[in-house]
């Protein structure tokens, strides 16, 4: 009954003067981030009275639905969305890796036992791939490296086999897009093309050791010739060295992807030998699922063939019925003519 004697204005004045206290409501709705409950000095809460922390006004309402369209709540939602977008834009890949390791996000699901790669998981894989590309190309314990990469992404539910499969698919896709770009002259529309190209170009820049290129060694030999022939031989050596350098760099670029595939093949052999002894039950289950899927596909193919045969059989019966009907009509005409 005391609520009826107090107006919203009177309650608001008592809150601002400190006579009435404010308490946050223990619920997850964003409405209660803006509105708070009001209590008297004795601790009893005022029913249907809530204080807006934005405009400092007292509002009447029975549930959160009464306050969702309030301007202060709308502004709060807009501000939170804006801050979330700005935070996403300013986070660097290194910060993303450390943040994801410390604060696990929602685990991605799987489809038929295969990991579904989200854009965020793919970016994280490219970052880890770039950090370990030297060791992967040189074949330094590929299994251990991929296991370490899988540990950094374990909160997403990724295994080393998932990473290996994704790397295989990425390299194959990049080769296809690169060849298509060379043939058509049009830039690739694949969203990850630039990232993979940058990843491989980083390795190319790291592997460029000019002292190991034979053409440059020959250039040093020109510098050791007598002084009277030095200028002519240096000019000729620079031209030859430029051509050889272009050929050498082109050969290095072509071999980068082949080296990746070779190292991944070695990893696959190591992984097969390990999984055969590590977890035979899991492997048997996966093989069983593959066999069941293959059986279902064969059944569908058989059913489709049966359907085609039934259609052909129906057409033959229709043609036979027409011939019998025609023969019956002809026979009737003959008897009637007699």
Short mmCIF file of C-alpha atoms in Angstrom, two decimals:
data_model
loop_
_atom_site.label_atom_id
_atom_site.label_comp_id
_atom_site.label_asym_id
_atom_site.label_seq_id
_atom_site.Cartn_x
_atom_site.Cartn_y
_atom_site.Cartn_z
CA UNK A 1 0.00 0.00 0.00
CA UNK A 2 2.92 2.33 0.58
CA UNK A 3 3.84 2.08 -3.14
CA UNK A 4 0.50 3.66 -4.06
CA UNK A 5 1.17 6.68 -1.84
CA UNK A 6 4.51 7.43 -3.50
CA UNK A 7 4.78 8.80 -7.01
CA UNK A 8 7.65 8.08 -9.37
CA UNK A 9 8.93 11.60 -8.82
CA UNK A 10 8.99 11.19 -5.05
CA UNK A 11 10.80 7.86 -5.29
CA UNK A 12 13.34 9.40 -7.69
CA UNK A 13 14.09 12.25 -5.29
CA UNK A 14 14.63 9.83 -2.41
CA UNK A 15 17.02 7.78 -4.55
CA UNK A 16 19.02 10.86 -5.56
CA UNK A 17 19.12 12.07 -1.94
CA UNK A 18 20.42 8.67 -0.79
CA UNK A 19 17.41 7.72 1.28
CA UNK A 20 16.52 4.81 -1.01
CA UNK A 21 19.23 2.42 -2.15
CA UNK A 22 19.80 0.86 -5.58
CA UNK A 23 20.54 -2.83 -6.14
CA UNK A 24 21.48 -4.55 -9.42
CA UNK A 25 19.12 -7.31 -10.45
CA UNK A 26 20.89 -10.73 -10.60
CA UNK A 27 19.78 -11.58 -14.15
CA UNK A 28 21.62 -11.82 -17.47
CA UNK A 29 19.28 -9.60 -19.50
CA UNK A 30 20.87 -6.42 -20.85
CA UNK A 31 17.88 -4.50 -19.51
CA UNK A 32 19.18 -4.95 -15.96
CA UNK A 33 22.53 -3.47 -16.98
CA UNK A 34 20.66 -0.16 -17.33
CA UNK A 35 17.86 -0.48 -14.76
CA UNK A 36 18.28 -1.28 -11.04
CA UNK A 37 15.90 -2.20 -8.26
CA UNK A 38 14.98 0.28 -5.50
CA UNK A 39 14.91 -0.58 -1.78
CA UNK A 40 13.84 1.34 1.29
CA UNK A 41 16.16 1.84 4.27
CA UNK A 42 14.70 -1.26 5.95
CA UNK A 43 15.65 -3.37 2.91
CA UNK A 44 12.18 -3.90 1.45
CA UNK A 45 12.15 -3.52 -2.31
CA UNK A 46 9.63 -1.36 -4.14
CA UNK A 47 7.55 -3.48 -6.47
CA UNK A 48 7.25 -2.34 -10.10
CA UNK A 49 9.62 0.60 -9.51
CA UNK A 50 13.01 0.60 -11.29
CA UNK A 51 15.65 3.32 -11.56
CA UNK A 52 17.30 4.09 -14.92
CA UNK A 53 21.02 4.72 -14.44
CA UNK A 54 21.16 6.58 -17.76
CA UNK A 55 18.55 9.33 -17.50
CA UNK A 56 18.26 9.09 -13.67
CA UNK A 57 14.52 8.55 -13.79
CA UNK A 58 12.18 6.13 -12.03
CA UNK A 59 10.19 3.88 -14.38
CA UNK A 60 7.22 1.66 -13.65
CA UNK A 61 7.12 -1.83 -15.13
CA UNK A 62 6.40 -5.46 -14.38
CA UNK A 63 9.04 -7.18 -16.55
CA UNK A 64 12.07 -6.47 -18.73
CA UNK A 65 9.88 -6.25 -21.84
CA UNK A 66 8.54 -2.92 -20.56
CA UNK A 67 12.02 -1.37 -20.63
CA UNK A 68 13.59 -2.80 -23.82
CA UNK A 69 12.46 0.10 -26.00
CA UNK A 70 13.59 2.72 -23.49
CA UNK A 71 16.09 5.11 -25.11
CA UNK A 72 18.83 4.48 -22.53
CA UNK A 73 18.67 0.71 -23.13
CA UNK A 74 18.75 1.20 -26.92
CA UNK A 75 21.84 3.42 -26.60
CA UNK A 76 23.49 0.83 -24.33
CA UNK A 77 23.00 -1.93 -26.92
CA UNK A 78 24.34 0.29 -29.72
CA UNK A 79 27.42 1.22 -27.66
CA UNK A 80 28.20 -2.42 -26.84
CA UNK A 81 27.96 -3.43 -30.50
CA UNK A 82 30.24 -0.56 -31.54
CA UNK A 83 32.86 -1.48 -28.92
CA UNK A 84 32.78 -5.12 -30.00
CA UNK A 85 33.44 -4.15 -33.64
CA UNK A 86 36.29 -1.79 -32.71
CA UNK A 87 37.89 -4.43 -30.50
CA UNK A 88 37.76 -6.96 -33.34
CA UNK A 89 39.47 -4.53 -35.73
CA UNK A 90 42.31 -3.52 -33.37
CA UNK A 91 43.38 -6.99 -32.18
CA UNK A 92 46.56 -8.19 -33.91
CA UNK A 93 47.13 -11.85 -34.92
CA UNK A 94 49.67 -12.29 -32.10
CA UNK A 95 47.21 -10.95 -29.51
CA UNK A 96 44.51 -13.16 -30.97
CA UNK A 97 46.67 -16.26 -30.49
CA UNK A 98 47.51 -15.43 -26.88
CA UNK A 99 43.92 -14.44 -26.10
CA UNK A 100 42.53 -17.62 -27.59
CA UNK A 101 44.97 -19.77 -25.64
CA UNK A 102 44.08 -18.08 -22.34
CA UNK A 103 40.36 -17.65 -22.97
CA UNK A 104 38.79 -20.58 -24.85
CA UNK A 105 35.97 -19.76 -27.19
CA UNK A 106 33.02 -21.85 -28.29
CA UNK A 107 34.15 -25.23 -29.65
CA UNK A 108 33.39 -25.74 -33.31
CA UNK A 109 31.34 -28.75 -34.29
CA UNK A 110 32.13 -31.54 -36.67
CA UNK A 111 30.38 -32.94 -39.71
CA UNK A 112 30.84 -36.65 -40.38
CA UNK A 113 33.94 -36.64 -38.19
CA UNK A 114 35.56 -33.71 -40.05
CA UNK A 115 36.38 -30.41 -38.36
CA UNK A 116 34.47 -27.38 -39.65
CA UNK A 117 37.03 -24.63 -40.21
CA UNK A 118 35.69 -21.19 -39.33
CA UNK A 119 37.41 -18.03 -40.67
CA UNK A 120 38.87 -17.34 -37.21
CA UNK A 121 40.27 -20.88 -36.88
CA UNK A 122 41.75 -20.63 -40.39
CA UNK A 123 43.49 -17.34 -39.58
CA UNK A 124 44.94 -18.88 -36.42
CA UNK A 125 46.19 -21.88 -38.41
CA UNK A 126 47.91 -19.58 -40.95
CA UNK A 127 49.61 -17.71 -38.11
CA UNK A 128 50.94 -20.93 -36.53
CA UNK A 129 51.85 -22.27 -39.96
CA UNK A 130 53.94 -19.16 -40.65
CA UNK A 131 55.79 -19.55 -37.34
CA UNK A 132 56.72 -23.19 -38.07
CA UNK A 133 57.07 -23.19 -41.87
CA UNK A 134 60.88 -23.46 -41.82
CA UNK A 135 60.84 -26.61 -39.71
CA UNK A 136 58.01 -28.12 -41.75
CA UNK A 137 59.78 -27.61 -45.07
CA UNK A 138 63.06 -28.95 -43.73
CA UNK A 139 61.34 -32.08 -42.39
CA UNK A 140 62.32 -31.55 -38.76
CA UNK A 141 60.04 -33.86 -36.80
CA UNK A 142 56.87 -32.91 -38.67
CA UNK A 143 54.74 -35.00 -36.34
CA UNK A 144 55.93 -33.14 -33.24
CA UNK A 145 55.50 -29.74 -34.92
CA UNK A 146 51.94 -30.46 -35.99
CA UNK A 147 51.15 -31.81 -32.52
CA UNK A 148 52.42 -28.54 -31.04
CA UNK A 149 50.22 -26.58 -33.45
CA UNK A 150 47.27 -28.77 -32.47
CA UNK A 151 47.96 -28.07 -28.78
CA UNK A 152 47.71 -24.33 -29.45
CA UNK A 153 44.30 -24.92 -31.09
CA UNK A 154 43.07 -27.66 -28.78
CA UNK A 155 40.38 -25.42 -27.28
CA UNK A 156 38.72 -25.45 -30.72
CA UNK A 157 38.68 -29.24 -30.82
CA UNK A 158 41.33 -29.43 -33.58
CA UNK A 159 43.59 -32.47 -33.90
CA UNK A 160 46.91 -32.81 -35.68
CA UNK A 161 45.18 -34.83 -38.41
CA UNK A 162 42.71 -31.96 -38.96
CA UNK A 163 45.61 -29.54 -39.34
CA UNK A 164 47.43 -31.84 -41.75
CA UNK A 165 44.30 -32.28 -43.92
CA UNK A 166 43.65 -28.53 -43.94
CA UNK A 167 47.23 -27.79 -44.98
CA UNK A 168 46.99 -30.34 -47.80
CA UNK A 169 43.73 -28.82 -49.03
CA UNK A 170 45.11 -25.29 -48.75
CA UNK A 171 48.25 -26.06 -50.75
CA UNK A 172 46.25 -27.87 -53.44
CA UNK A 173 43.73 -25.02 -53.62
CA UNK A 174 46.52 -22.46 -53.88
CA UNK A 175 48.17 -24.32 -56.76
CA UNK A 176 44.87 -24.46 -58.64
CA UNK A 177 44.17 -20.77 -58.09
CA UNK A 178 47.73 -19.80 -59.04
CA UNK A 179 47.55 -21.74 -62.31
CA UNK A 180 44.11 -20.29 -63.05
CA UNK A 181 45.46 -16.79 -62.44
CA UNK A 182 48.37 -17.39 -64.81
CA UNK A 183 46.07 -18.72 -67.55
CA UNK A 184 43.29 -16.14 -67.31
CA UNK A 185 45.28 -13.13 -66.11
CA UNK A 186 42.51 -12.35 -63.63
CA UNK A 187 43.16 -12.14 -59.87
CA UNK A 188 41.89 -15.02 -57.77
CA UNK A 189 38.59 -14.57 -55.91
CA UNK A 190 39.59 -17.04 -53.19
CA UNK A 191 39.51 -15.13 -49.91
CA UNK A 192 42.57 -16.92 -48.49
CA UNK A 193 44.69 -16.57 -51.64
CA UNK A 194 46.63 -13.51 -50.46
CA UNK A 195 47.25 -15.03 -47.04
CA UNK A 196 48.66 -18.26 -48.49
CA UNK A 197 50.68 -16.33 -51.06
CA UNK A 198 52.17 -14.18 -48.31
CA UNK A 199 52.91 -17.29 -46.27
CA UNK A 200 54.84 -18.89 -49.12
CA UNK A 201 56.58 -15.66 -50.10
CA UNK A 202 57.86 -15.31 -46.53
CA UNK A 203 59.49 -18.71 -46.84
CA UNK A 204 60.91 -17.76 -50.23
CA UNK A 205 62.48 -14.62 -48.79
CA UNK A 206 63.92 -16.60 -45.87
CA UNK A 207 65.45 -19.24 -48.15
CA UNK A 208 67.12 -16.72 -50.47
CA UNK A 209 70.78 -17.18 -49.62
CA UNK A 210 72.66 -15.33 -52.31
CA UNK A 211 76.01 -16.81 -51.29
CA UNK A 212 74.72 -20.30 -52.12
CA UNK A 213 73.63 -19.39 -55.69
CA UNK A 214 76.25 -20.65 -58.18
CA UNK A 215 75.84 -17.62 -60.45
CA UNK A 216 76.89 -15.27 -57.67
CA UNK A 217 79.89 -17.44 -56.90
CA UNK A 218 80.92 -17.03 -60.51
CA UNK A 219 80.54 -13.29 -60.03
CA UNK A 220 83.11 -13.39 -57.25
CA UNK A 221 85.46 -15.27 -59.54
CA UNK A 222 85.23 -12.41 -62.05
CA UNK A 223 86.41 -10.01 -59.36
CA UNK A 224 89.57 -12.08 -58.97
CA UNK A 225 90.66 -11.65 -62.63
CA UNK A 226 93.53 -9.32 -63.64
CA UNK A 227 92.89 -5.57 -63.58
CA UNK A 228 93.09 -5.06 -67.34
CA UNK A 229 90.15 -7.49 -67.98
CA UNK A 230 88.16 -6.70 -64.83
CA UNK A 231 85.68 -4.17 -66.29
CA UNK A 232 84.67 -6.28 -69.31
CA UNK A 233 84.27 -9.49 -67.31
CA UNK A 234 82.26 -7.75 -64.58
CA UNK A 235 79.81 -6.33 -67.14
CA UNK A 236 79.39 -9.72 -68.77
CA UNK A 237 79.10 -11.40 -65.37
CA UNK A 238 76.36 -9.03 -64.20
CA UNK A 239 74.21 -9.85 -67.25
CA UNK A 240 74.70 -13.60 -66.86
CA UNK A 241 74.18 -13.43 -63.11
CA UNK A 242 70.91 -11.55 -63.52
CA UNK A 243 69.54 -14.24 -65.85
CA UNK A 244 70.75 -17.03 -63.60
CA UNK A 245 69.31 -15.31 -60.53
CA UNK A 246 65.88 -15.02 -62.15
CA UNK A 247 65.96 -18.71 -63.09
CA UNK A 248 67.14 -19.70 -59.63
CA UNK A 249 64.42 -17.72 -57.86
CA UNK A 250 61.77 -19.11 -60.20
CA UNK A 251 62.99 -22.62 -59.43
CA UNK A 252 62.87 -21.91 -55.69
CA UNK A 253 59.31 -20.65 -55.98
CA UNK A 254 58.21 -23.76 -57.89
CA UNK A 255 59.86 -26.06 -55.35
CA UNK A 256 58.33 -24.45 -52.26
CA UNK A 257 54.95 -26.13 -52.64
CA UNK A 258 56.55 -29.45 -53.61
CA UNK A 259 58.65 -29.34 -50.42
CA UNK A 260 55.52 -28.74 -48.35
CA UNK A 261 53.76 -31.71 -49.92
CA UNK A 262 56.79 -33.95 -49.40
CA UNK A 263 57.07 -33.02 -45.72
CA UNK A 264 53.36 -33.57 -45.19
CA UNK A 265 53.55 -36.98 -46.86
CA UNK A 266 56.31 -37.95 -44.41
CA UNK A 267 54.10 -36.76 -41.57
CA UNK A 268 51.19 -38.83 -42.85
CA UNK A 269 53.32 -41.97 -42.81
CA UNK A 270 54.48 -41.25 -39.25
CA UNK A 271 50.94 -40.54 -38.13
CA UNK A 272 49.60 -43.74 -39.70
CA UNK A 273 52.23 -45.81 -37.92
CA UNK A 274 51.44 -44.14 -34.62
CA UNK A 275 47.64 -44.21 -34.83
CA UNK A 276 47.74 -47.91 -35.65
CA UNK A 277 49.07 -48.54 -32.12
CA UNK A 278 47.80 -45.50 -30.19
CA UNK A 279 44.05 -45.68 -30.57
CA UNK A 280 42.86 -48.71 -32.55
CA UNK A 281 39.30 -48.37 -31.23
CA UNK A 282 38.94 -44.84 -32.55
CA UNK A 283 40.46 -45.82 -35.88
CA UNK A 284 38.15 -48.83 -36.14
CA UNK A 285 35.17 -46.61 -35.39
CA UNK A 286 36.16 -44.15 -38.11
CA UNK A 287 36.73 -46.98 -40.58
CA UNK A 288 33.31 -48.40 -39.69
CA UNK A 289 31.67 -45.02 -40.29
CA UNK A 290 33.40 -44.77 -43.67
CA UNK A 291 32.23 -48.27 -44.61
CA UNK A 292 28.66 -47.49 -43.55
CA UNK A 293 28.73 -44.31 -45.61
CA UNK A 294 30.07 -46.24 -48.60
CA UNK A 295 27.33 -48.88 -48.19
CA UNK A 296 24.66 -46.17 -48.10
CA UNK A 297 26.03 -44.62 -51.27
CA UNK A 298 26.01 -48.01 -53.01
CA UNK A 299 22.45 -48.63 -51.88
CA UNK A 300 21.36 -45.28 -53.28
CA UNK A 301 23.06 -46.11 -56.57
CA UNK A 302 21.32 -49.51 -56.69
CA UNK A 303 17.94 -47.95 -55.89
CA UNK A 304 18.40 -45.39 -58.65
CA UNK A 305 19.24 -48.18 -61.12
CA UNK A 306 16.16 -50.09 -59.99
CA UNK A 307 14.04 -47.01 -60.58
CA UNK A 308 15.38 -46.67 -64.11
CA UNK A 309 14.64 -50.36 -64.81
CA UNK A 310 11.11 -50.03 -63.43
CA UNK A 311 10.48 -47.05 -65.70
CA UNK A 312 11.73 -49.00 -68.71
CA UNK A 313 9.59 -51.99 -67.71
CA UNK A 314 6.52 -49.77 -67.40
CA UNK A 315 7.14 -48.31 -70.84
CA UNK A 316 7.46 -51.81 -72.35
CA UNK A 317 4.16 -52.84 -70.75
CA UNK A 318 2.46 -49.75 -72.13
CA UNK A 319 3.73 -50.51 -75.63
CA UNK A 320 2.63 -54.15 -75.30
CA UNK A 321 -0.83 -53.06 -74.16
CA UNK A 322 -1.14 -50.80 -77.18
CA UNK A 323 -0.17 -53.64 -79.54
CA UNK A 324 -2.66 -56.05 -77.92
CA UNK A 325 -5.42 -53.46 -78.14
CA UNK A 326 -4.62 -52.80 -81.78
CA UNK A 327 -4.56 -56.52 -82.55
CA UNK A 328 -7.93 -56.97 -80.80
CA UNK A 329 -9.47 -54.16 -82.83
CA UNK A 330 -8.18 -55.60 -86.10
CA UNK A 331 -9.46 -59.03 -85.19
CA UNK A 332 -12.89 -57.60 -84.35
CA UNK A 333 -13.07 -55.84 -87.71
CA UNK A 334 -12.28 -59.09 -89.53
CA UNK A 335 -15.06 -60.99 -87.75
CA UNK A 336 -17.55 -58.21 -88.34
CA UNK A 337 -16.74 -58.06 -92.03
CA UNK A 338 -17.55 -61.74 -92.40
#
